[in-house]
Each structure stands twice: as C-alpha cells, then as structure tokens.
Short mmCIF file of C-alpha atoms in Angstrom, two decimals:
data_model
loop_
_atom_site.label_atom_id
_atom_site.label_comp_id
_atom_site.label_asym_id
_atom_site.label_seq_id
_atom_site.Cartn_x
_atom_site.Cartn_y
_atom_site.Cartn_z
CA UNK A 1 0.00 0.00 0.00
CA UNK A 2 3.22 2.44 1.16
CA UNK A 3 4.44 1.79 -2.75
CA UNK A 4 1.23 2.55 -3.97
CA UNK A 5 0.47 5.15 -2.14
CA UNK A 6 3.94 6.42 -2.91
CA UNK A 7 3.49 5.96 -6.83
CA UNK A 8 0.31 7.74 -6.91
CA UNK A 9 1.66 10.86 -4.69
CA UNK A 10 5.11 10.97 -7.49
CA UNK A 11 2.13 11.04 -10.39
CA UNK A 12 0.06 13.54 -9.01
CA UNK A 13 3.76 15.76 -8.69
CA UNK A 14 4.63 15.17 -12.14
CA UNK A 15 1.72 15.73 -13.48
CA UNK A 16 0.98 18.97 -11.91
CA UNK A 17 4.30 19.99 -13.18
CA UNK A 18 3.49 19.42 -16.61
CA UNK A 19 0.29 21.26 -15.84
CA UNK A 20 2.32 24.58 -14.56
CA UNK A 21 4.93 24.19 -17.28
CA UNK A 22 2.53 23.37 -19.92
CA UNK A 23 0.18 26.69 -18.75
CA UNK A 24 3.50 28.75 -18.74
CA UNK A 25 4.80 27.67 -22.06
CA UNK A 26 1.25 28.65 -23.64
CA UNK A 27 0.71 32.01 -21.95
CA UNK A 28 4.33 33.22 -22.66
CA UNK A 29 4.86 32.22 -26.49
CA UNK A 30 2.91 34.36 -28.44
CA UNK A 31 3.00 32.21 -31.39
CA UNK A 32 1.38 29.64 -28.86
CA UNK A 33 -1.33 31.76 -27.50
CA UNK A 34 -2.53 32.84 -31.17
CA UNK A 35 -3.09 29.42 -32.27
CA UNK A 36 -4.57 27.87 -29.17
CA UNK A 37 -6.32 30.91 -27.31
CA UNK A 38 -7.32 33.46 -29.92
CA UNK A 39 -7.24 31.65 -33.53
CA UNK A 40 -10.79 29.91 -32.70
CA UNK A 41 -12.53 33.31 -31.59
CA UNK A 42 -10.92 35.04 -34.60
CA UNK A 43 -11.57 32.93 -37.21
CA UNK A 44 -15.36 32.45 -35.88
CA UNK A 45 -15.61 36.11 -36.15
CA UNK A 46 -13.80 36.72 -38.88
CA UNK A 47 -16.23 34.20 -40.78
CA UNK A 48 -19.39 34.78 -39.48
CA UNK A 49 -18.95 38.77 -40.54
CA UNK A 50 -18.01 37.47 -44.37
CA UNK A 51 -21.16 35.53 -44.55
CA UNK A 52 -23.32 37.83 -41.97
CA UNK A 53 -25.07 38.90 -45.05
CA UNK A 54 -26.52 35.20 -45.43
CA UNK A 55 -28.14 35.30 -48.37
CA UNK A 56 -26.90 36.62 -51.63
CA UNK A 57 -28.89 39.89 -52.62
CA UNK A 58 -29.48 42.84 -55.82
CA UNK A 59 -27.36 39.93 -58.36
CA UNK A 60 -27.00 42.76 -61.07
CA UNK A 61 -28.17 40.94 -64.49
CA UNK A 62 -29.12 42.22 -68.02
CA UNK A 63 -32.75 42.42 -70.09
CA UNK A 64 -32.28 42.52 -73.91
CA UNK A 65 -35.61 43.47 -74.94
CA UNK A 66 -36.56 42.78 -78.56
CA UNK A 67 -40.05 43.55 -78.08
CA UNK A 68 -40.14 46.94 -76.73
CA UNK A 69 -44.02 46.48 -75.53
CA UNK A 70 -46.41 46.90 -72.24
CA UNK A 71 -46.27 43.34 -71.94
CA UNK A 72 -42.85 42.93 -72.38
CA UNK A 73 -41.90 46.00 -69.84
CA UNK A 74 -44.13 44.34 -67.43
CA UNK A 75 -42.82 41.24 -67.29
CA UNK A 76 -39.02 42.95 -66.77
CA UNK A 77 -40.43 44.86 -63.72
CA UNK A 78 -40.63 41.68 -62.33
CA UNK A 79 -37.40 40.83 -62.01
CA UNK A 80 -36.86 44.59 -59.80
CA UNK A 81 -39.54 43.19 -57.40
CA UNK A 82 -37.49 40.54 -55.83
CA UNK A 83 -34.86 40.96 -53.22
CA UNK A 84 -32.60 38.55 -55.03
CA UNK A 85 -32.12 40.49 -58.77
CA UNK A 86 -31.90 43.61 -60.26
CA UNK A 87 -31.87 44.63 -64.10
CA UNK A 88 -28.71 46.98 -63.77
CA UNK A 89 -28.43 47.03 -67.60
CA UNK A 90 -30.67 47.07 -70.32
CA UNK A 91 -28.21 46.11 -73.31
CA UNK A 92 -29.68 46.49 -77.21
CA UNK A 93 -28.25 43.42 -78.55
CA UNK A 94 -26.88 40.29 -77.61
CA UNK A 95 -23.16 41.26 -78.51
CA UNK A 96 -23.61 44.21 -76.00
CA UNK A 97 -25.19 41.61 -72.97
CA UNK A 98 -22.36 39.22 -73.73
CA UNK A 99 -20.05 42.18 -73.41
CA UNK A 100 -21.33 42.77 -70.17
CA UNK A 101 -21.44 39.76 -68.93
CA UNK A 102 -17.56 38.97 -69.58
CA UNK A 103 -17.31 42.32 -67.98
CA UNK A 104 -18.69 40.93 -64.69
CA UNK A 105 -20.85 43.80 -64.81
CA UNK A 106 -23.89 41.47 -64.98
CA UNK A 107 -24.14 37.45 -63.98
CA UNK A 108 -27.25 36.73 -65.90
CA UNK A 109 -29.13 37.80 -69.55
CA UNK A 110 -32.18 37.40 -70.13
CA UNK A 111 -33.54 37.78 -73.98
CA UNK A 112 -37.42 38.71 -74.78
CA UNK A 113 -37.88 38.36 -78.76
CA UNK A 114 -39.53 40.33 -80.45
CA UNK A 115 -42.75 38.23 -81.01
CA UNK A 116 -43.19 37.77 -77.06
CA UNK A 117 -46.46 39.75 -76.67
CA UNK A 118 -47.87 38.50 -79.78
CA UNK A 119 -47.76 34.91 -78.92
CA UNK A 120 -48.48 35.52 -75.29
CA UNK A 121 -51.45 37.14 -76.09
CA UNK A 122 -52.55 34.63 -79.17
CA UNK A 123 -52.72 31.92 -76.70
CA UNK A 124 -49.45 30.26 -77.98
CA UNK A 125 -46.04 29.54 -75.96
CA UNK A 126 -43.81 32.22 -75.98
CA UNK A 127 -40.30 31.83 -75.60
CA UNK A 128 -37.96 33.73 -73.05
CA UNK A 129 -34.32 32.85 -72.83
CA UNK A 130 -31.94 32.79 -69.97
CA UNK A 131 -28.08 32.86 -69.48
CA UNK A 132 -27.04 32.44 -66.06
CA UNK A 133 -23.32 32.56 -64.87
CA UNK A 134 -22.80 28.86 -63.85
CA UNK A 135 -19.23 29.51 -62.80
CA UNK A 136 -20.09 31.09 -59.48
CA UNK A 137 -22.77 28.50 -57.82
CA UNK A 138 -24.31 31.09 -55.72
CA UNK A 139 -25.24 33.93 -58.36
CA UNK A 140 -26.43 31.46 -61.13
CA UNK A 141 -29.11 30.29 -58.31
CA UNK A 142 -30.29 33.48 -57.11
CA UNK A 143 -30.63 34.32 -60.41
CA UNK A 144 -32.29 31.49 -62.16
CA UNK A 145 -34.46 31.11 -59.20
CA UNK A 146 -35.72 34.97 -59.37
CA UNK A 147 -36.36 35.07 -62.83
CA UNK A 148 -37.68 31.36 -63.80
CA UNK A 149 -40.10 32.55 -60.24
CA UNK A 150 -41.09 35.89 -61.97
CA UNK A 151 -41.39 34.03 -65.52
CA UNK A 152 -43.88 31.66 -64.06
CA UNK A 153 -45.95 33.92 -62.17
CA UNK A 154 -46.27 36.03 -65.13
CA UNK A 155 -47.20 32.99 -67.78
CA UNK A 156 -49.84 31.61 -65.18
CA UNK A 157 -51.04 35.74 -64.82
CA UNK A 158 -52.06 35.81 -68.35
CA UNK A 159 -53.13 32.66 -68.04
CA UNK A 160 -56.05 33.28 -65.23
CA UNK A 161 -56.81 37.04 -67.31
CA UNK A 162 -57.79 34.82 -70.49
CA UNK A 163 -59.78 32.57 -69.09
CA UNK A 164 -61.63 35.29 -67.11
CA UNK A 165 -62.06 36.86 -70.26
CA UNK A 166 -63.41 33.77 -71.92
CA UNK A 167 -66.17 33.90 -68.84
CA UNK A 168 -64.62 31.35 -66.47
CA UNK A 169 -65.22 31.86 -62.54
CA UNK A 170 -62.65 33.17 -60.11
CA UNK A 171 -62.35 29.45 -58.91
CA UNK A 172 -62.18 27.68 -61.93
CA UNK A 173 -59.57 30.32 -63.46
CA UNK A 174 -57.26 29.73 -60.43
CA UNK A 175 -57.39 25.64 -59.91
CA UNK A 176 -56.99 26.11 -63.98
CA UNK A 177 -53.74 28.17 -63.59
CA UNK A 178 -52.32 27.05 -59.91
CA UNK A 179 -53.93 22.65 -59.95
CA UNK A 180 -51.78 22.17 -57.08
CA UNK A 181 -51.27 23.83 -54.14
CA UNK A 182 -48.51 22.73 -51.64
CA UNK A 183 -49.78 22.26 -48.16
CA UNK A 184 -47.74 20.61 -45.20
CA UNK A 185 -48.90 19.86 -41.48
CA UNK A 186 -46.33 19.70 -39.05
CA UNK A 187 -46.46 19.28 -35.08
CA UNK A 188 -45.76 22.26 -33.40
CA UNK A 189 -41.61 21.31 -32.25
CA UNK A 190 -41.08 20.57 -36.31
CA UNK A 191 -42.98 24.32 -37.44
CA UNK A 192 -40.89 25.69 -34.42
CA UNK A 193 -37.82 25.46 -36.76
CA UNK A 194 -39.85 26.00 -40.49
CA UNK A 195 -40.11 29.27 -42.20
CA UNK A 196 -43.01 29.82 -45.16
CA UNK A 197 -41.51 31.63 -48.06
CA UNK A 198 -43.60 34.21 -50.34
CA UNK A 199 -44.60 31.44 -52.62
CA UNK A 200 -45.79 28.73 -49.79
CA UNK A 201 -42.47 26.78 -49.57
CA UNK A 202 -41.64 25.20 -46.51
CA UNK A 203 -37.32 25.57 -45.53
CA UNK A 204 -36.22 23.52 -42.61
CA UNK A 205 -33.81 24.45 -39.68
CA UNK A 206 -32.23 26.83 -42.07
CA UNK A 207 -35.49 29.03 -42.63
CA UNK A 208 -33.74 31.76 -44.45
CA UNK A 209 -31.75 29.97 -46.72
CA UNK A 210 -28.51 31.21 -45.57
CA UNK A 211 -24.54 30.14 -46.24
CA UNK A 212 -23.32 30.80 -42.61
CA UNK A 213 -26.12 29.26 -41.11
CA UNK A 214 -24.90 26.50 -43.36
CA UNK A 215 -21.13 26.31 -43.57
CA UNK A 216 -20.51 27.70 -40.33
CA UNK A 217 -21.11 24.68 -37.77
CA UNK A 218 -18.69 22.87 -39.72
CA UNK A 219 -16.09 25.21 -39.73
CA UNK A 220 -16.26 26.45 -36.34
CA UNK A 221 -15.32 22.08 -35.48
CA UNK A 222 -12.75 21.98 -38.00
CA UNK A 223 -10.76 25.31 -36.69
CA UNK A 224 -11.35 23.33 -33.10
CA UNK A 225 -9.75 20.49 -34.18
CA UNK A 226 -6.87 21.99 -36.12
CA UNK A 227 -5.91 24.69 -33.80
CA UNK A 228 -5.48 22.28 -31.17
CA UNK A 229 -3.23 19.48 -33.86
CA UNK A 230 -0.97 23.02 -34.69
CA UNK A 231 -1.02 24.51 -30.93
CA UNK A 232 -0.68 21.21 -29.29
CA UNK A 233 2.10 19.94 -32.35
CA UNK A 234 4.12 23.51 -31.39
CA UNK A 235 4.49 22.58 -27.64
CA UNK A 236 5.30 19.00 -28.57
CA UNK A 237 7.87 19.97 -30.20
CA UNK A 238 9.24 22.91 -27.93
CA UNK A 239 9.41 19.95 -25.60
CA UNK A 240 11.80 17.80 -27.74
CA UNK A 241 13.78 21.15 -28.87
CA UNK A 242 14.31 22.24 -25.28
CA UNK A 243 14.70 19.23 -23.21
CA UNK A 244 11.75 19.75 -20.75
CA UNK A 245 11.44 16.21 -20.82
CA UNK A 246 14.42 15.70 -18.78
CA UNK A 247 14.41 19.27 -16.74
CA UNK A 248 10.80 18.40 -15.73
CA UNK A 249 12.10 15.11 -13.65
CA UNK A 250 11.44 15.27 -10.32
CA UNK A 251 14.88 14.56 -8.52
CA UNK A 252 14.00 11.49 -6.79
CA UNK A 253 12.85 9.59 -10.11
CA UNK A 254 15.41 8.83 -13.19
CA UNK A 255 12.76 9.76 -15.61
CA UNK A 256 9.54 10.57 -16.02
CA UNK A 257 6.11 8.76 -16.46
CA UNK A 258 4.46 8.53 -19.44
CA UNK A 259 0.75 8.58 -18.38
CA UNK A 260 1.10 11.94 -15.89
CA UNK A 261 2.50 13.61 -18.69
CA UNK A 262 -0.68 12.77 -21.45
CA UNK A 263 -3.37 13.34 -18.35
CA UNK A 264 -1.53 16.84 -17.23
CA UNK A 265 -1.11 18.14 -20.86
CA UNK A 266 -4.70 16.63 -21.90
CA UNK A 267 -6.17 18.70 -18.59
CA UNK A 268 -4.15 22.05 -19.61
CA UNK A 269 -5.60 22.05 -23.24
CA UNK A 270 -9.22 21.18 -21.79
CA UNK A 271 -9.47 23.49 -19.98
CA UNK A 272 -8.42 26.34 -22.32
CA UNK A 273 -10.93 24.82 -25.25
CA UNK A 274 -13.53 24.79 -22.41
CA UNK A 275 -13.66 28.70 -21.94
CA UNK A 276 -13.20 29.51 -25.33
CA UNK A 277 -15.61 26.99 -26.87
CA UNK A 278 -18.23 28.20 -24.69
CA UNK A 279 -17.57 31.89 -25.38
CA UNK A 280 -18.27 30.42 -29.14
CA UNK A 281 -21.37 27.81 -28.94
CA UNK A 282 -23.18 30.45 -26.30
CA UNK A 283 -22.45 34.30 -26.91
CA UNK A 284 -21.23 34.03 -30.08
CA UNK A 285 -23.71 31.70 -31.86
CA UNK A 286 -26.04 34.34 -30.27
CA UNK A 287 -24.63 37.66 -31.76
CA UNK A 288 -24.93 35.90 -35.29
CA UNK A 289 -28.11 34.56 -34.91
CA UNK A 290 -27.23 30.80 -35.59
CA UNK A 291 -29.72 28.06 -35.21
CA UNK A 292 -29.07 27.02 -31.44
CA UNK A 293 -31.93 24.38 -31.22
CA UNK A 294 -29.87 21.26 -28.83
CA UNK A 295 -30.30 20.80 -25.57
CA UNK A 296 -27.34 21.77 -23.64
CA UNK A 297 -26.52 18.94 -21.55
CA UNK A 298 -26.57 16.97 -25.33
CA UNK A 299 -24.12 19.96 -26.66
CA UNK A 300 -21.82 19.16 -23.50
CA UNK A 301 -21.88 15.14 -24.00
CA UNK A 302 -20.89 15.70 -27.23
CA UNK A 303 -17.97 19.00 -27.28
CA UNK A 304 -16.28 16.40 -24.02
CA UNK A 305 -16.16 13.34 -26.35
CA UNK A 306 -14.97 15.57 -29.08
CA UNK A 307 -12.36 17.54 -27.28
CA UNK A 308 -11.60 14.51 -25.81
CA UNK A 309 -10.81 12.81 -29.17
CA UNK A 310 -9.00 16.21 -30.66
CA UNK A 311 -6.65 16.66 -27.87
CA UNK A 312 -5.56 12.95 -27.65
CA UNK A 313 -4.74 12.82 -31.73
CA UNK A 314 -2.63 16.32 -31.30
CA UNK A 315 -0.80 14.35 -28.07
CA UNK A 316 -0.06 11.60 -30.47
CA UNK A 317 0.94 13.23 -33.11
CA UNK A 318 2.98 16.31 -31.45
CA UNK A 319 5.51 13.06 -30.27
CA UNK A 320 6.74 13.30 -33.76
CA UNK A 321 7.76 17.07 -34.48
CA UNK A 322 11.34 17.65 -33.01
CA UNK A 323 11.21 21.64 -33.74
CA UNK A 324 7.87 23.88 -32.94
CA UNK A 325 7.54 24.85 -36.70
CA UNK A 326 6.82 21.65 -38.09
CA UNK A 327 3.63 21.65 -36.68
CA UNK A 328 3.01 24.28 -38.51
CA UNK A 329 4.53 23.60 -41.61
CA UNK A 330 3.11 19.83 -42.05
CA UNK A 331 -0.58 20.48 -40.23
CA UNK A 332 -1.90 23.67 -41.89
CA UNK A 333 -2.77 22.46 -45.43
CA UNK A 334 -5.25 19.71 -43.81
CA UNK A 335 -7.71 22.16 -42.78
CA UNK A 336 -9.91 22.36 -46.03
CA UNK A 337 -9.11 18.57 -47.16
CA UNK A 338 -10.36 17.82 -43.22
CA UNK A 339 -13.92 20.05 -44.77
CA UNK A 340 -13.84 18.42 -47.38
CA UNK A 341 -14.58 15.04 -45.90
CA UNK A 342 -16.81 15.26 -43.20
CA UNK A 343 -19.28 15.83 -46.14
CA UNK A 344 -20.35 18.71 -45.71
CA UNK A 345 -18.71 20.48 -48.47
CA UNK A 346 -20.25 17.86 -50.73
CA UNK A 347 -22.17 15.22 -50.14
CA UNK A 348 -21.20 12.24 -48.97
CA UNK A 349 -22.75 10.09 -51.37
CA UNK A 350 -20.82 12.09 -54.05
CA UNK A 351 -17.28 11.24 -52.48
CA UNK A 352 -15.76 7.58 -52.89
CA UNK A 353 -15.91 4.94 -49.89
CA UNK A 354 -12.77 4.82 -49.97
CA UNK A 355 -12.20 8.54 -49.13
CA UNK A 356 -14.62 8.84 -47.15
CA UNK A 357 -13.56 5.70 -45.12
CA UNK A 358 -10.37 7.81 -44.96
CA UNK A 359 -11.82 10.77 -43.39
CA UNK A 360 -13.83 8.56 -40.56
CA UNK A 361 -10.37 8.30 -38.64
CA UNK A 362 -10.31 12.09 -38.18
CA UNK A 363 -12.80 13.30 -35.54
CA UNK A 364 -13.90 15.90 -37.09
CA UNK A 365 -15.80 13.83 -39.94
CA UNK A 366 -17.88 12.60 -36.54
CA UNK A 367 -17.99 15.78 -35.04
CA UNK A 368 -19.22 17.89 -38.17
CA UNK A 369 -21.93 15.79 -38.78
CA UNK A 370 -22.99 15.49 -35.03
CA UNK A 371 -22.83 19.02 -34.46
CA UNK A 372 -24.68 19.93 -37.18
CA UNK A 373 -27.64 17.55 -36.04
CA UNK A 374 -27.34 19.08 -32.45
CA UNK A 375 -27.74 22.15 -33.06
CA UNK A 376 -29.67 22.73 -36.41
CA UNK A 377 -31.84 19.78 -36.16
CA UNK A 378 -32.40 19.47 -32.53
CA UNK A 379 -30.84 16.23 -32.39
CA UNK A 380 -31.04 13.99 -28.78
CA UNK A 381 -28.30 13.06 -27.29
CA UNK A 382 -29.53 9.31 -28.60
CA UNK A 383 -30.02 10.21 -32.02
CA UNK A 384 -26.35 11.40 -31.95
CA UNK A 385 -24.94 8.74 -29.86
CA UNK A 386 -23.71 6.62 -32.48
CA UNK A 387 -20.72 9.77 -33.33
CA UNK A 388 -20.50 10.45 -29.45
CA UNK A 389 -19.20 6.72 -29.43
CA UNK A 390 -17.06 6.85 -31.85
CA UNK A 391 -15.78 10.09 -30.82
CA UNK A 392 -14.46 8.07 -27.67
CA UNK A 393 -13.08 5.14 -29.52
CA UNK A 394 -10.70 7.61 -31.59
CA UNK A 395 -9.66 9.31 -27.95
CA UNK A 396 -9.15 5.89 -26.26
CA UNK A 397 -7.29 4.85 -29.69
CA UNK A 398 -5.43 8.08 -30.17
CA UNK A 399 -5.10 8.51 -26.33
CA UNK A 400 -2.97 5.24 -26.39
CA UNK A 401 -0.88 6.08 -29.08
CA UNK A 402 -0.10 9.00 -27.19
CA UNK A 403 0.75 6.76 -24.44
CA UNK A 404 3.20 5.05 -27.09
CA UNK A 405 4.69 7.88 -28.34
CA UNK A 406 5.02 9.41 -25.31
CA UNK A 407 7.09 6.77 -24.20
CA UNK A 408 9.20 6.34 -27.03
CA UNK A 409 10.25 9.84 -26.77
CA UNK A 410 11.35 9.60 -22.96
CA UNK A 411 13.54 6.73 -24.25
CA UNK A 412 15.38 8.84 -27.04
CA UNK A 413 16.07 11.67 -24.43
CA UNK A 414 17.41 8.93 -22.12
CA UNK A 415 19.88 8.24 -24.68
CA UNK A 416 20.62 11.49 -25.31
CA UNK A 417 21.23 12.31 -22.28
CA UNK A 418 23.43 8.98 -21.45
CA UNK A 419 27.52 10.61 -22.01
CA UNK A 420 29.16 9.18 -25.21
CA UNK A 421 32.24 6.62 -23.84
CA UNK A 422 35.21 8.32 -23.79
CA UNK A 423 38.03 7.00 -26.08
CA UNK A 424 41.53 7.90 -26.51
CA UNK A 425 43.23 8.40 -29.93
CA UNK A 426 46.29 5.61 -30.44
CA UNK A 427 49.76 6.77 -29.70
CA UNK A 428 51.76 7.50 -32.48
#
C-alpha cells in the first residue's frame, strides 16, 4: 500500500508539473497563444462577418428586350420586385449583354424576342431565354431562381386574365392556372424550426436559406480540431527542442512517467478549449443569430467526447515534431481537405468509400456531422450517440498512441542524455 500510495503521490507531482509548465509555455509564447487561445474566436468572427449577409442579394443581371411592348416592360419589372435580382443594364443586342457579362458587370441575360407579346397574347407559348453565370454557384441560383419565379408567375397571370375573359369563374380560373397547391402539417416542435416563403415553400432548420447558417457549424469544429493538432504539435515539439522532458524530472525519479504527462497536458488544453468553446457555442452563436436548437446537456456530452478525441490525436501526433515549426509547416494544409470530408462540403454520397472511409479516422468527420444535427436539427443526445461513441473510440485509440509515443520519446532523451564513452586516440 506504502508503494502505492507512494506511486500515486510521485504522479500527481509530475503531473501537476506538466500542468504549470505546460500553462507557462502557452501564456508566454505568443505564437502559442494565437493558435490555441485566440485563432478559434478570430476565425469564428472573422467568418461569421463574411457571410453575416446570409443570403446573396441585388445579383445585377441584363434584359435585352426585342419587343419593346407593355407586356414585355411588365414582365421585366418583375425581375426589380425581388430581393434577389436587379436589371442593372438594359443592353440592345446580344453582342452588348455578352459584353457585359464577360465584364462581370452582370451574372445573368435574359432575352425577350420580339414576337413575345404576340404569342403571349394569341394563346401560344412564348419563348424567353436565360443565361445564367454557372461559374459562381451562388449567383447562377439566385438568379435562375428569381427570374424562372417571376417568368412563371407572369405565364400563369395571363393565363387566369384569359380565361376570365373567356367567362370562367374566379375558382375555376385559379385551380386552372395554380392545380396544385402545396400544403404541409407539421407538429408544433417541427414548425418551431420552419419558415413559409412568399410562394408557400416550406425551408427547414435553415429558414432563411442562408450560407453561414450552413457552412458555419462545420467550420467552427474543424478550426477546433486543427488549432489544437498546430497549438498542441508547437508545444510537442518545444518539448523535444528544449529538453523539458528531462528538466521536468522530479529529482528522486530517473525519468519521467508517461501517463502523468498525457493526463496533465490533456487537462491544460481542456481546460483552455472549455472557456473559449463556450464563449463560441453560447455568446457568439447568439450575436450571429445561428440556429441554437440542442439541448445543452446533449451539446456538452458531445464537445467532451470531441475535445476529448482532438486533444488525444494532437498528443499523439505532437511526439513526432522535433522543432515547434513543423507543426506548422506539415498540419496547416489539412484544414480544407479535413472540410472536405466530413461531407459537408459535398455530399457524402458524391465522395468515394474509400475517401470517405479515410476521413472517418479524423474526428472531425464525426464531429461535423454530429454538431450539425445538435444544433440545427435538434438532435437527442440518442439520435447522436452513435458519433458520441465513436468520438471516444478515436480518444481511447489516439489517447494510447499518445501513451506510445510518449514513451518512445522519454527513451530517445534517455539516450541522449546517457555521455558518449570516452576514447583515446592511439599513440603514435
């Protein structure tokens, strides 16, 4: 029991000396601080203000109007009416709107010939054409959306005037020009989180349709996870470079443990994350107006598994930097190939088992997609307990090869440390 007793009193002491060395090497290296302490609230902020706008609005596009008539004028005012497009030019030919639009004065054309009103009003299809800039995802939907939505609305206008003219009633012209109308029922916890659009469509957890509602829950877990591989990589190897793996001995042992030195620099890192994540998933998500729809004791389950699993695969992997730039250097570029595959970026039905196999042994794959369920879909913490468990395979998995690595290290610096034998050159 004395030995015991004794062993357990030397690992509290070393590890609350890696604690206060591991604290003091953070809060004194600048480099250090930026990465662990301040890149997480800057990059949320910085990210949230690029896409505070949300939703893409006024997409400038061009009207070449062959027509010239009332009908044809009316039809153009249409496009003003929504928030989403604007006609910023009003181009005479089709040279002059392709002009513009190489320009990137304009992301969309759209051509009225000459014979619009005539058919239109003869009861025959009329033909409208639209060119839509393809190359930038976001304005070729706002404006094909706006102007197929004001195209429609105008067809099915003239539509419901001719048959009133042709003596039809008010509900005969309307189920004759709108057949079906889109209704849904929901229970009242589902409609908490719906929005009805002007035209009766029902969007889900994201009622507004924006990008950082989207992108943003995913990013704010990848920038966890990678600030801590670069923060935690840059102490591992100021470690190596400086010898604190020796200095931090106690004088009674020849060397140090392995475990106090994972659980004390696990703790340190824990407890920074803690503050700062919760200055991010509670004040912040609140000043940008992010879907916040988990429960919080789920939201805490779930950011201790996956801090957990984050701070044992930087442990591991900081064993194998010898200087504090390689960190750097070799962990930077994973950040958007890390995106890439927790699916989010693109679907995951889209990307190849084999990748995404690939990306399951990082845990942000796990924690993107739980995160996302928490706390845009209301997700319980049983409906997310399949990534909460494999969030705590990867630390048990990754904590042990910290373990390993940790102890691998200990025994290069004891043979660094261990004095070369001495020998003496032959006499001449």
């Amino acid at each position: 029991m004395n030995r015991f007793t004794h062993q357990m009193t030397s690992y509290w002491q070393q590890m609350l000396s890696v604690m206060r060395n591991e604290f003091r090497t953070i809060f004194t290296d600048a480099g250090v601080v930026l990465i662990l302490v301040l890149a997480l609230i800057i990059y949320a902020t910085v990210y949230s203000m690029a896409y505070g706008a949300q939703v893409l609005r006024n997409v400038p596009i061009g009207v070449v109007d062959e027509c010239r008539t009332p009908t044809s004028r009316s039809l153009i005012e249409t496009f003003n009416a929504g928030p989403n497009t604007y006609v910023a030019y009003n181009p005479t030919s089709m040279e002059e709107a392709k002009d513009l639009f190489f320009k990137r004065k304009i992301y969309g054309v759209v051509y009225i010939p000459s014979d619009y009103e005539e058919k239109l009003l003869g009861g025959l299809q009329a033909n409208v054409a639209i060119y839509a800039d393809a190359s930038y995802f976001l304005m070729y939907r706002q404006v094909f959306q706006e102007v197929v939505t004001s195209i429609g609305a105008t067809g099915a206008m003239v539509e419901f005037q001719r048959l009133i003219a042709k003596g039809a009633n008010l509900p005969q012209a309307q189920a004759t020009t709108q057949p079906v109308i889109v209704g849904i029922t929901a229970n009242e916890e589902v409609c908490r989180r719906m929005v009805y659009n002007s035209i009766g469509l029902v969007t889900a957890l994201n009622p507004y349709l924006g990008y950082g509602t989207f992108v943003m829950p995913a990013i704010i877990m990848v920038i966890i996870q990678q600030t801590m591989l670069i923060g935690i990589g840059m102490i591992g190897g100021t470690w190596r470079e400086f010898g604190l793996y020796r200095k931090l001995c106690p004088p009674d042992r020849k060397r140090m443990s392995t475990l106090p030195i994972v659980l004390g620099k696990a703790l340190v890192y824990g407890m920074i994350y803690s503050v700062t994540t919760f200055y991010i998933l509670g004040l912040h998500y609140k000043l940008f107006h992010y879907p916040m729809n988990g429960a919080t004791g789920t939201i805490v389950v779930f950011m201790l598994a996956y801090m957990a699993a984050c701070i044992a695969l930087g442990i591991a992997i900081s064993t194998l930097f010898r200087y504090r730039e390689n960190s750097l250097l070799l962990l930077l570029w994973t950040s958007i190939p890390l995106l890439m595959l927790s699916g989010v970026s693109y679907p995951r039905e889209g990307i190849p088992d084999w990748l995404f196999n690939l990306g399951q042994i990082f845990p942000s794959s796990h924690g993107v997609n739980a995160f996302i369920r928490i706390q845009s879909m209301g997700a319980s913490l049983s409906e997310v307990l399949p990534e909460i468990r494999m969030l705590c395979i990867l630390a048990l998995v990754y904590g042990g090869l910290a373990c390993i690595g940790i102890h691998l290290v200990l025994n290069r610096a004891d043979k660094d440390d261990i004095p070369a034998p001495h020998t003496s050159e032959p006499e001449k």
